[in-house]
The first five atom37 places (N, CA, C, CB, O) and aatype in JSON, in Angstrom:
{
  "aatype": [12, 5, 0, 1, 10, 5, 6, 9, 19, 15, 0, 14, 7, 6, 7, 1, 11, 19, 15, 19, 13, 7, 16, 10, 10, 16, 9, 1, 19, 0, 15, 0, 16, 15, 7, 7, 3, 13, 0, 19, 17, 6, 3, 15, 7, 14, 14, 7, 18, 7, 14, 14, 1, 8, 10, 8, 10, 2, 19, 3, 6, 0, 13, 5, 19, 10, 3, 7, 8, 18, 1, 19, 17, 4, 3, 7, 1, 16, 18, 6, 10, 7, 14, 7, 0, 12, 0, 12, 19, 14, 11, 7, 16, 14, 8, 0, 13, 1, 4, 10, 7, 14, 7, 14, 7, 1, 10, 10, 16],
  "atom_mask": [
    [1, 1, 1, 1, 1],
    [1, 1, 1, 1, 1],
    [1, 1, 1, 1, 1],
    [1, 1, 1, 1, 1],
    [1, 1, 1, 1, 1],
    [1, 1, 1, 1, 1],
    [1, 1, 1, 1, 1],
    [1, 1, 1, 1, 1],
    [1, 1, 1, 1, 1],
    [1, 1, 1, 1, 1],
    [1, 1, 1, 1, 1],
    [1, 1, 1, 1, 1],
    [1, 1, 1, 0, 1],
    [1, 1, 1, 1, 1],
    [1, 1, 1, 0, 1],
    [1, 1, 1, 1, 1],
    [1, 1, 1, 1, 1],
    [1, 1, 1, 1, 1],
    [1, 1, 1, 1, 1],
    [1, 1, 1, 1, 1],
    [1, 1, 1, 1, 1],
    [1, 1, 1, 0, 1],
    [1, 1, 1, 1, 1],
    [1, 1, 1, 1, 1],
    [1, 1, 1, 1, 1],
    [1, 1, 1, 1, 1],
    [1, 1, 1, 1, 1],
    [1, 1, 1, 1, 1],
    [1, 1, 1, 1, 1],
    [1, 1, 1, 1, 1],
    [1, 1, 1, 1, 1],
    [1, 1, 1, 1, 1],
    [1, 1, 1, 1, 1],
    [1, 1, 1, 1, 1],
    [1, 1, 1, 0, 1],
    [1, 1, 1, 0, 1],
    [1, 1, 1, 1, 1],
    [1, 1, 1, 1, 1],
    [1, 1, 1, 1, 1],
    [1, 1, 1, 1, 1],
    [1, 1, 1, 1, 1],
    [1, 1, 1, 1, 1],
    [1, 1, 1, 1, 1],
    [1, 1, 1, 1, 1],
    [1, 1, 1, 0, 1],
    [1, 1, 1, 1, 1],
    [1, 1, 1, 1, 1],
    [1, 1, 1, 0, 1],
    [1, 1, 1, 1, 1],
    [1, 1, 1, 0, 1],
    [1, 1, 1, 1, 1],
    [1, 1, 1, 1, 1],
    [1, 1, 1, 1, 1],
    [1, 1, 1, 1, 1],
    [1, 1, 1, 1, 1],
    [1, 1, 1, 1, 1],
    [1, 1, 1, 1, 1],
    [1, 1, 1, 1, 1],
    [1, 1, 1, 1, 1],
    [1, 1, 1, 1, 1],
    [1, 1, 1, 1, 1],
    [1, 1, 1, 1, 1],
    [1, 1, 1, 1, 1],
    [1, 1, 1, 1, 1],
    [1, 1, 1, 1, 1],
    [1, 1, 1, 1, 1],
    [1, 1, 1, 1, 1],
    [1, 1, 1, 0, 1],
    [1, 1, 1, 1, 1],
    [1, 1, 1, 1, 1],
    [1, 1, 1, 1, 1],
    [1, 1, 1, 1, 1],
    [1, 1, 1, 1, 1],
    [1, 1, 1, 1, 1],
    [1, 1, 1, 1, 1],
    [1, 1, 1, 0, 1],
    [1, 1, 1, 1, 1],
    [1, 1, 1, 1, 1],
    [1, 1, 1, 1, 1],
    [1, 1, 1, 1, 1],
    [1, 1, 1, 1, 1],
    [1, 1, 1, 0, 1],
    [1, 1, 1, 1, 1],
    [1, 1, 1, 0, 1],
    [1, 1, 1, 1, 1],
    [1, 1, 1, 1, 1],
    [1, 1, 1, 1, 1],
    [1, 1, 1, 1, 1],
    [1, 1, 1, 1, 1],
    [1, 1, 1, 1, 1],
    [1, 1, 1, 1, 1],
    [1, 1, 1, 0, 1],
    [1, 1, 1, 1, 1],
    [1, 1, 1, 1, 1],
    [1, 1, 1, 1, 1],
    [1, 1, 1, 1, 1],
    [1, 1, 1, 1, 1],
    [1, 1, 1, 1, 1],
    [1, 1, 1, 1, 1],
    [1, 1, 1, 1, 1],
    [1, 1, 1, 0, 1],
    [1, 1, 1, 1, 1],
    [1, 1, 1, 0, 1],
    [1, 1, 1, 1, 1],
    [1, 1, 1, 0, 1],
    [1, 1, 1, 1, 1],
    [1, 1, 1, 1, 1],
    [1, 1, 1, 1, 1],
    [1, 1, 1, 1, 1]
  ],
  "atom_positions": [
    [[59.77, 70.86, 149.38], [59.97, 69.51, 150.13], [61.21, 69.53, 150.69], [59.86, 68.25, 149.27], [62.22, 69.91, 150.1]],
    [[61.17, 69.05, 152.07], [62.45, 69.02, 152.77], [63.06, 67.79, 152.53], [62.33, 69.24, 154.21], [62.4, 66.76, 152.47]],
    [[64.47, 67.83, 152.36], [65.41, 66.78, 152.06], [65.27, 65.7, 153.28], [66.95, 67.42, 151.9], [65.17, 66.02, 154.47]],
    [[65.27, 64.33, 152.76], [65.41, 63.33, 153.63], [66.68, 63.25, 154.44], [65.23, 62.22, 152.96], [67.77, 63.35, 153.86]],
    [[66.59, 63.07, 155.77], [67.81, 62.81, 156.5], [68.44, 61.53, 156.08], [67.57, 62.79, 157.94], [67.83, 60.47, 155.97]],
    [[69.79, 61.71, 155.85], [70.57, 60.42, 155.61], [71.1, 59.87, 156.8], [71.71, 60.6, 154.68], [71.25, 60.46, 157.87]],
    [[71.39, 58.54, 156.5], [72.08, 57.86, 157.61], [73.45, 58.54, 158.07], [72.35, 56.39, 157.18], [74.26, 59.01, 157.27]],
    [[73.6, 58.52, 159.44], [74.92, 59.11, 159.86], [75.38, 58.17, 160.86], [74.85, 60.62, 160.45], [74.67, 57.87, 161.82]],
    [[76.79, 57.57, 160.64], [77.3, 56.64, 161.57], [78.91, 57.12, 161.78], [77.09, 55.05, 160.97], [79.65, 57.44, 160.85]],
    [[79.26, 57.1, 163.07], [80.52, 57.64, 163.29], [81.05, 56.62, 164.63], [80.4, 59.42, 163.6], [80.33, 56.12, 165.49]],
    [[82.49, 56.51, 164.49], [83.14, 55.54, 165.38], [83.29, 56.51, 166.73], [84.7, 54.89, 164.71], [83.17, 57.73, 166.71]],
    [[83.54, 55.79, 167.78], [83.7, 56.6, 169.22], [84.81, 57.75, 168.89], [84.31, 55.47, 170.62], [85.75, 57.54, 168.12]],
    [[84.63, 58.81, 169.47], [85.42, 59.93, 169.42], [85.51, 60.84, 167.99], [0.0, 0.0, 0.0], [86.14, 61.9, 167.91]],
    [[84.84, 60.27, 166.98], [84.76, 60.86, 165.57], [83.93, 62.15, 165.9], [84.0, 59.81, 164.37], [83.03, 62.21, 166.73]],
    [[84.4, 63.19, 165.08], [83.56, 64.44, 165.06], [84.37, 65.59, 165.19], [0.0, 0.0, 0.0], [85.46, 65.53, 165.76]],
    [[83.87, 66.74, 164.67], [84.59, 68.01, 164.8], [84.71, 68.42, 166.17], [83.93, 69.08, 164.05], [83.73, 68.38, 166.91]],
    [[85.95, 68.85, 166.63], [86.17, 69.25, 168.09], [85.98, 70.68, 168.16], [87.59, 68.88, 168.65], [86.41, 71.39, 167.25]],
    [[85.38, 71.15, 169.15], [85.21, 72.63, 169.45], [85.36, 72.85, 170.94], [83.78, 73.16, 168.97], [84.86, 72.13, 171.81]],
    [[86.14, 73.96, 171.16], [86.3, 74.49, 172.58], [85.24, 75.33, 172.92], [87.56, 75.23, 172.8], [84.98, 76.33, 172.24]],
    [[84.49, 74.97, 174.11], [83.4, 75.7, 174.71], [83.5, 75.76, 176.14], [82.14, 75.15, 174.35], [83.6, 74.72, 176.79]],
    [[83.47, 77.09, 176.76], [83.55, 77.08, 178.32], [84.77, 76.46, 178.87], [82.36, 76.31, 178.94], [84.73, 76.05, 180.03]],
    [[85.93, 76.33, 178.13], [87.28, 75.78, 178.56], [87.14, 74.17, 178.59], [0.0, 0.0, 0.0], [87.84, 73.56, 179.41]],
    [[86.37, 73.53, 177.82], [86.44, 72.19, 177.54], [86.1, 71.85, 176.22], [85.68, 71.51, 178.37], [85.58, 72.71, 175.52]],
    [[86.32, 70.71, 175.76], [86.27, 70.1, 174.42], [84.85, 69.5, 174.09], [87.36, 68.98, 174.32], [84.39, 68.62, 174.82]],
    [[84.22, 69.93, 173.08], [83.0, 69.26, 172.69], [83.27, 68.69, 171.35], [81.77, 70.2, 172.69], [83.82, 69.35, 170.47]],
    [[82.85, 67.38, 171.19], [82.97, 66.62, 169.88], [81.51, 66.63, 169.24], [83.53, 65.01, 170.13], [80.57, 66.05, 169.77]],
    [[81.41, 67.29, 168.14], [80.24, 67.38, 167.55], [80.01, 66.15, 166.59], [80.17, 68.68, 166.89], [80.66, 65.93, 165.57]],
    [[78.99, 65.4, 167.08], [78.78, 63.97, 166.45], [77.81, 64.12, 165.29], [78.16, 62.87, 167.55], [78.01, 63.52, 164.23]],
    [[76.77, 64.9, 165.47], [75.92, 65.32, 164.16], [75.68, 66.85, 164.31], [74.35, 64.47, 164.03], [75.08, 67.38, 165.25]],
    [[76.23, 67.46, 163.29], [76.09, 69.02, 163.26], [74.51, 69.23, 162.85], [77.22, 69.8, 162.06], [73.95, 68.35, 162.22]],
    [[73.87, 70.35, 163.21], [72.5, 70.77, 162.92], [72.39, 70.75, 161.27], [72.19, 72.33, 163.59], [71.45, 70.25, 160.65]],
    [[73.51, 71.39, 160.7], [73.35, 71.32, 159.23], [73.15, 70.03, 158.56], [74.45, 71.88, 158.63], [72.54, 69.95, 157.5]],
    [[73.68, 68.96, 159.18], [73.67, 67.58, 158.7], [72.17, 67.12, 158.89], [74.76, 66.63, 159.53], [71.68, 66.38, 158.04]],
    [[71.48, 67.49, 159.9], [70.03, 67.17, 160.09], [68.97, 68.14, 159.49], [69.78, 67.09, 161.53], [67.78, 68.11, 159.82]],
    [[69.45, 68.93, 158.67], [68.48, 69.82, 158.11], [68.18, 71.0, 159.11], [0.0, 0.0, 0.0], [67.27, 71.79, 158.86]],
    [[68.87, 71.1, 160.12], [68.57, 72.08, 161.26], [67.75, 71.41, 162.34], [0.0, 0.0, 0.0], [67.63, 72.0, 163.41]],
    [[67.11, 70.14, 162.16], [66.28, 69.66, 163.14], [66.77, 69.41, 164.48], [65.76, 68.58, 162.72], [66.03, 69.62, 165.43]],
    [[68.14, 68.91, 164.68], [68.74, 68.68, 165.9], [70.25, 68.71, 165.62], [68.25, 67.35, 166.54], [70.74, 68.83, 164.5]],
    [[70.94, 68.57, 166.84], [72.48, 68.34, 166.82], [72.74, 67.41, 167.89], [73.36, 69.68, 167.04], [71.96, 67.27, 168.84]],
    [[73.88, 66.72, 167.78], [74.23, 65.9, 168.89], [75.72, 66.01, 169.17], [73.82, 64.47, 168.65], [76.55, 65.86, 168.27]],
    [[76.03, 66.26, 170.38], [77.42, 66.42, 170.71], [77.89, 65.65, 172.12], [77.68, 67.98, 170.79], [77.13, 65.38, 173.05]],
    [[79.17, 65.4, 172.07], [79.7, 64.64, 173.37], [80.42, 65.64, 174.08], [80.69, 63.34, 173.1], [81.22, 66.35, 173.47]],
    [[80.21, 65.79, 175.4], [80.72, 67.11, 176.04], [81.36, 66.4, 177.26], [79.46, 68.37, 176.45], [80.7, 65.6, 177.93]],
    [[82.71, 66.71, 177.55], [83.41, 65.98, 178.65], [84.17, 67.05, 179.29], [84.36, 64.75, 178.16], [84.6, 68.0, 178.64]],
    [[84.35, 66.9, 180.71], [85.05, 68.07, 181.42], [85.51, 67.62, 182.86], [0.0, 0.0, 0.0], [84.95, 66.64, 183.36]],
    [[86.38, 68.21, 183.47], [86.9, 67.85, 184.69], [85.85, 68.11, 185.76], [88.18, 68.58, 184.95], [84.87, 68.78, 185.43]],
    [[85.96, 67.63, 187.05], [85.17, 68.01, 188.19], [85.09, 69.62, 188.32], [85.8, 67.34, 189.49], [86.12, 70.3, 188.28]],
    [[83.92, 70.13, 188.47], [83.65, 71.5, 188.51], [83.38, 72.19, 187.24], [0.0, 0.0, 0.0], [83.05, 73.38, 187.2]],
    [[83.53, 71.39, 186.15], [83.14, 71.98, 184.87], [81.69, 72.11, 184.72], [83.66, 71.18, 183.74], [80.93, 71.26, 185.17]],
    [[81.24, 73.26, 184.04], [79.9, 73.33, 183.63], [79.72, 74.74, 183.27], [0.0, 0.0, 0.0], [80.41, 75.67, 183.7]],
    [[78.57, 74.84, 182.34], [78.3, 76.24, 181.69], [77.44, 76.97, 182.68], [77.52, 76.15, 180.2], [76.66, 76.4, 183.43]],
    [[77.64, 78.39, 182.64], [76.76, 79.16, 183.47], [75.23, 78.89, 183.32], [77.02, 80.57, 183.18], [74.85, 78.07, 182.48]],
    [[74.38, 79.52, 184.08], [72.85, 79.33, 184.02], [72.61, 79.97, 182.58], [71.93, 80.16, 185.37], [73.24, 80.96, 182.2]],
    [[71.67, 79.34, 181.82], [71.41, 79.98, 180.66], [70.23, 79.38, 180.11], [72.51, 79.94, 179.76], [69.73, 78.43, 180.72]],
    [[69.66, 79.83, 178.98], [68.39, 79.2, 178.38], [68.49, 79.29, 176.75], [67.0, 80.03, 178.95], [69.22, 80.12, 176.22]],
    [[67.86, 78.54, 176.13], [67.7, 78.42, 174.79], [66.33, 78.72, 174.38], [68.09, 77.16, 174.37], [65.4, 78.05, 174.82]],
    [[66.13, 79.89, 173.41], [65.02, 80.22, 173.16], [64.28, 79.47, 172.02], [65.12, 81.45, 173.0], [63.05, 79.49, 171.92]],
    [[65.1, 78.82, 171.18], [64.33, 78.24, 169.85], [64.45, 76.72, 169.95], [65.03, 78.79, 168.32], [63.86, 76.03, 169.12]],
    [[65.26, 76.1, 171.04], [65.41, 74.68, 170.94], [65.34, 74.11, 172.27], [66.67, 74.28, 170.27], [65.74, 74.74, 173.26]],
    [[64.8, 72.83, 172.33], [64.77, 71.88, 173.68], [66.2, 71.42, 173.7], [63.63, 70.48, 173.63], [66.89, 71.54, 172.68]],
    [[66.7, 70.89, 174.85], [67.93, 70.35, 175.04], [67.83, 69.06, 175.92], [68.81, 71.39, 175.64], [67.2, 69.12, 176.97]],
    [[68.38, 68.0, 175.58], [68.54, 66.82, 176.34], [69.93, 66.43, 176.46], [67.8, 65.76, 175.79], [70.75, 66.58, 175.56]],
    [[70.2, 65.87, 177.69], [71.52, 65.25, 177.9], [71.5, 64.02, 178.75], [72.44, 66.23, 178.53], [70.69, 63.91, 179.67]],
    [[72.31, 63.14, 178.46], [72.39, 61.84, 179.0], [73.91, 61.65, 179.59], [72.01, 60.75, 177.84], [74.91, 61.75, 178.87]],
    [[73.96, 61.4, 180.88], [75.4, 61.23, 181.73], [75.85, 59.96, 181.06], [75.28, 61.04, 183.59], [75.11, 58.98, 181.17]],
    [[77.0, 59.85, 180.36], [77.67, 58.74, 179.95], [78.69, 58.21, 181.12], [78.37, 59.09, 178.63], [78.7, 57.04, 181.48]],
    [[79.49, 59.16, 181.63], [80.46, 58.89, 182.76], [80.33, 60.08, 183.69], [82.01, 58.72, 182.25], [79.96, 61.2, 183.33]],
    [[80.7, 59.68, 185.01], [80.68, 60.74, 186.03], [79.31, 61.1, 186.81], [0.0, 0.0, 0.0], [78.29, 60.41, 186.77]],
    [[79.44, 62.1, 187.42], [78.21, 62.46, 188.2], [78.06, 64.01, 188.04], [78.32, 62.01, 189.82], [79.08, 64.7, 188.03]],
    [[76.9, 64.53, 187.93], [76.43, 65.75, 187.48], [75.29, 66.36, 188.46], [75.92, 65.54, 186.05], [74.37, 65.68, 188.92]],
    [[75.47, 67.62, 188.71], [74.39, 68.35, 189.35], [73.76, 69.24, 188.23], [74.93, 69.24, 190.62], [74.41, 69.99, 187.51]],
    [[72.48, 69.05, 188.18], [71.7, 69.83, 187.19], [70.68, 70.59, 187.86], [71.07, 68.97, 186.15], [69.84, 70.1, 188.62]],
    [[70.8, 72.03, 187.5], [69.81, 73.02, 188.01], [68.86, 73.37, 186.77], [70.58, 74.4, 188.62], [69.28, 73.8, 185.7]],
    [[67.64, 73.16, 187.03], [66.69, 73.36, 186.1], [65.44, 74.13, 186.53], [66.37, 72.14, 185.63], [64.56, 73.61, 187.22]],
    [[65.4, 75.48, 186.06], [64.28, 76.19, 186.55], [63.83, 76.39, 188.18], [63.29, 75.55, 185.9], [62.68, 76.53, 188.59]],
    [[64.98, 76.38, 188.91], [64.87, 76.48, 190.15], [64.74, 74.97, 191.05], [0.0, 0.0, 0.0], [64.45, 74.94, 192.24]],
    [[64.97, 74.03, 190.4], [64.96, 72.71, 191.06], [66.46, 72.15, 190.64], [63.6, 71.68, 190.51], [67.01, 72.48, 189.59]],
    [[67.0, 71.34, 191.53], [68.11, 70.82, 191.62], [68.05, 69.19, 191.43], [68.64, 71.28, 192.84], [67.27, 68.57, 192.14]],
    [[68.81, 68.55, 190.56], [68.83, 67.2, 190.32], [70.35, 66.63, 190.53], [68.27, 66.95, 188.88], [71.3, 67.31, 190.15]],
    [[70.52, 65.49, 191.08], [71.88, 64.8, 190.82], [71.86, 63.7, 190.0], [72.5, 64.35, 192.0], [71.11, 62.78, 190.29]],
    [[72.61, 63.64, 188.96], [72.44, 62.45, 187.89], [73.82, 61.72, 187.88], [72.04, 63.03, 186.26], [74.85, 62.37, 188.05]],
    [[73.84, 60.32, 187.68], [74.91, 59.49, 187.47], [74.76, 58.94, 186.05], [0.0, 0.0, 0.0], [73.89, 59.28, 185.25]],
    [[75.74, 58.02, 185.85], [75.79, 57.23, 184.53], [74.44, 56.75, 184.21], [76.78, 55.99, 184.58], [73.81, 56.18, 185.1]],
    [[73.93, 56.92, 183.02], [72.69, 56.39, 182.38], [71.49, 57.42, 182.55], [0.0, 0.0, 0.0], [70.51, 57.3, 181.82]],
    [[71.55, 58.37, 183.46], [70.48, 59.24, 183.78], [70.46, 60.31, 182.8], [70.59, 59.77, 185.14], [71.48, 60.69, 182.23]],
    [[69.34, 60.78, 182.6], [69.0, 61.7, 181.51], [68.22, 62.92, 182.0], [68.19, 60.98, 180.46], [67.4, 62.83, 182.91]],
    [[68.51, 64.09, 181.35], [67.62, 65.19, 181.72], [67.26, 65.9, 180.21], [68.44, 66.3, 182.89], [68.03, 66.03, 179.26]],
    [[65.8, 66.33, 180.3], [65.26, 67.04, 179.03], [64.8, 68.32, 179.65], [64.0, 66.21, 178.19], [64.02, 68.36, 180.61]],
    [[65.38, 69.45, 179.0], [65.1, 70.83, 179.32], [64.24, 71.37, 178.05], [66.52, 71.68, 179.59], [64.63, 71.3, 176.89]],
    [[63.04, 71.91, 178.46], [62.32, 72.5, 177.36], [62.82, 73.84, 176.95], [60.92, 72.59, 177.69], [63.39, 74.52, 177.81]],
    [[62.68, 74.3, 175.78], [63.12, 75.61, 175.33], [62.5, 76.79, 176.19], [62.74, 75.76, 173.84], [61.34, 76.79, 176.6]],
    [[63.34, 77.72, 176.38], [62.98, 78.92, 177.31], [63.03, 78.59, 178.83], [0.0, 0.0, 0.0], [62.45, 79.32, 179.63]],
    [[63.71, 77.49, 179.23], [63.74, 77.13, 180.57], [65.25, 77.36, 181.07], [63.23, 75.64, 180.74], [66.15, 76.73, 180.51]],
    [[65.54, 78.2, 182.04], [66.67, 78.41, 182.54], [67.43, 77.18, 183.08], [66.48, 79.34, 183.44], [66.74, 76.47, 183.81]],
    [[68.61, 76.81, 182.91], [69.3, 75.7, 183.4], [70.75, 75.82, 183.43], [68.96, 74.6, 182.67], [71.31, 76.78, 182.92]],
    [[71.41, 74.82, 184.06], [73.0, 74.7, 184.19], [73.32, 73.25, 184.71], [73.65, 75.87, 185.31], [72.53, 72.53, 185.31]],
    [[74.46, 72.98, 184.43], [74.95, 71.6, 185.02], [76.31, 71.78, 185.51], [74.94, 70.38, 183.95], [76.97, 72.76, 185.14]],
    [[76.78, 70.9, 186.31], [78.03, 71.09, 186.91], [78.73, 69.6, 187.08], [77.81, 71.89, 188.31], [78.05, 68.79, 187.72]],
    [[79.8, 69.22, 186.66], [80.32, 67.96, 186.94], [80.84, 67.83, 188.39], [81.4, 67.67, 185.97], [81.69, 68.58, 188.87]],
    [[80.28, 66.89, 189.0], [80.64, 66.9, 190.5], [81.98, 65.9, 190.92], [79.24, 66.36, 191.34], [82.51, 65.92, 192.03]],
    [[82.36, 65.17, 189.95], [83.64, 64.53, 190.1], [83.44, 63.13, 190.82], [0.0, 0.0, 0.0], [82.25, 62.83, 190.78]],
    [[84.07, 62.35, 191.35], [85.64, 62.81, 191.55], [86.48, 62.91, 190.34], [86.42, 61.81, 192.45], [87.51, 63.6, 190.34]],
    [[86.06, 62.22, 189.25], [86.88, 62.14, 188.0], [85.89, 63.0, 187.01], [0.0, 0.0, 0.0], [84.85, 63.55, 187.34]],
    [[86.41, 62.97, 185.85], [85.95, 63.66, 184.65], [84.56, 63.19, 184.45], [86.85, 63.38, 183.4], [84.25, 62.07, 184.87]],
    [[83.68, 63.97, 183.84], [82.38, 63.49, 183.35], [82.2, 63.6, 181.9], [0.0, 0.0, 0.0], [82.96, 64.29, 181.22]],
    [[81.22, 62.93, 181.41], [81.05, 62.92, 180.03], [79.54, 62.85, 179.75], [81.81, 61.77, 179.39], [78.87, 61.94, 180.24]],
    [[78.92, 63.89, 178.87], [77.47, 63.87, 178.51], [77.36, 63.71, 177.14], [76.72, 65.09, 178.92], [78.31, 64.03, 176.43]],
    [[76.2, 63.17, 176.59], [75.74, 63.13, 175.21], [74.57, 64.2, 175.37], [75.25, 61.55, 174.67], [73.66, 64.16, 176.2]],
    [[74.79, 65.21, 174.38], [73.74, 66.29, 174.43], [73.03, 66.37, 173.2], [74.3, 67.62, 174.72], [72.14, 67.2, 173.06]]
  ]
}
């Protein structure tokens, strides 16, 4: 029997900080905390920041724009997203995103 997920509450900015692709991620919920079901992190970066095109074989990925503007490339299609917009990328789908600026951007992933 799988253990029941416990409540997780954190204040703004709380979480483990990890440097990835030259920017800082704040892990808000680690996958180990959710029994491997999901993870949640805050991703912020300057204009021009974004990972290279990639895909995830075993997990879906969703991200919501909290601040800034992003260009999202997903399986050959391009979208421009602003604050409040969200993208859902199914596992196995090539994707990438880039912060367009003019200031820094912030995503909840």
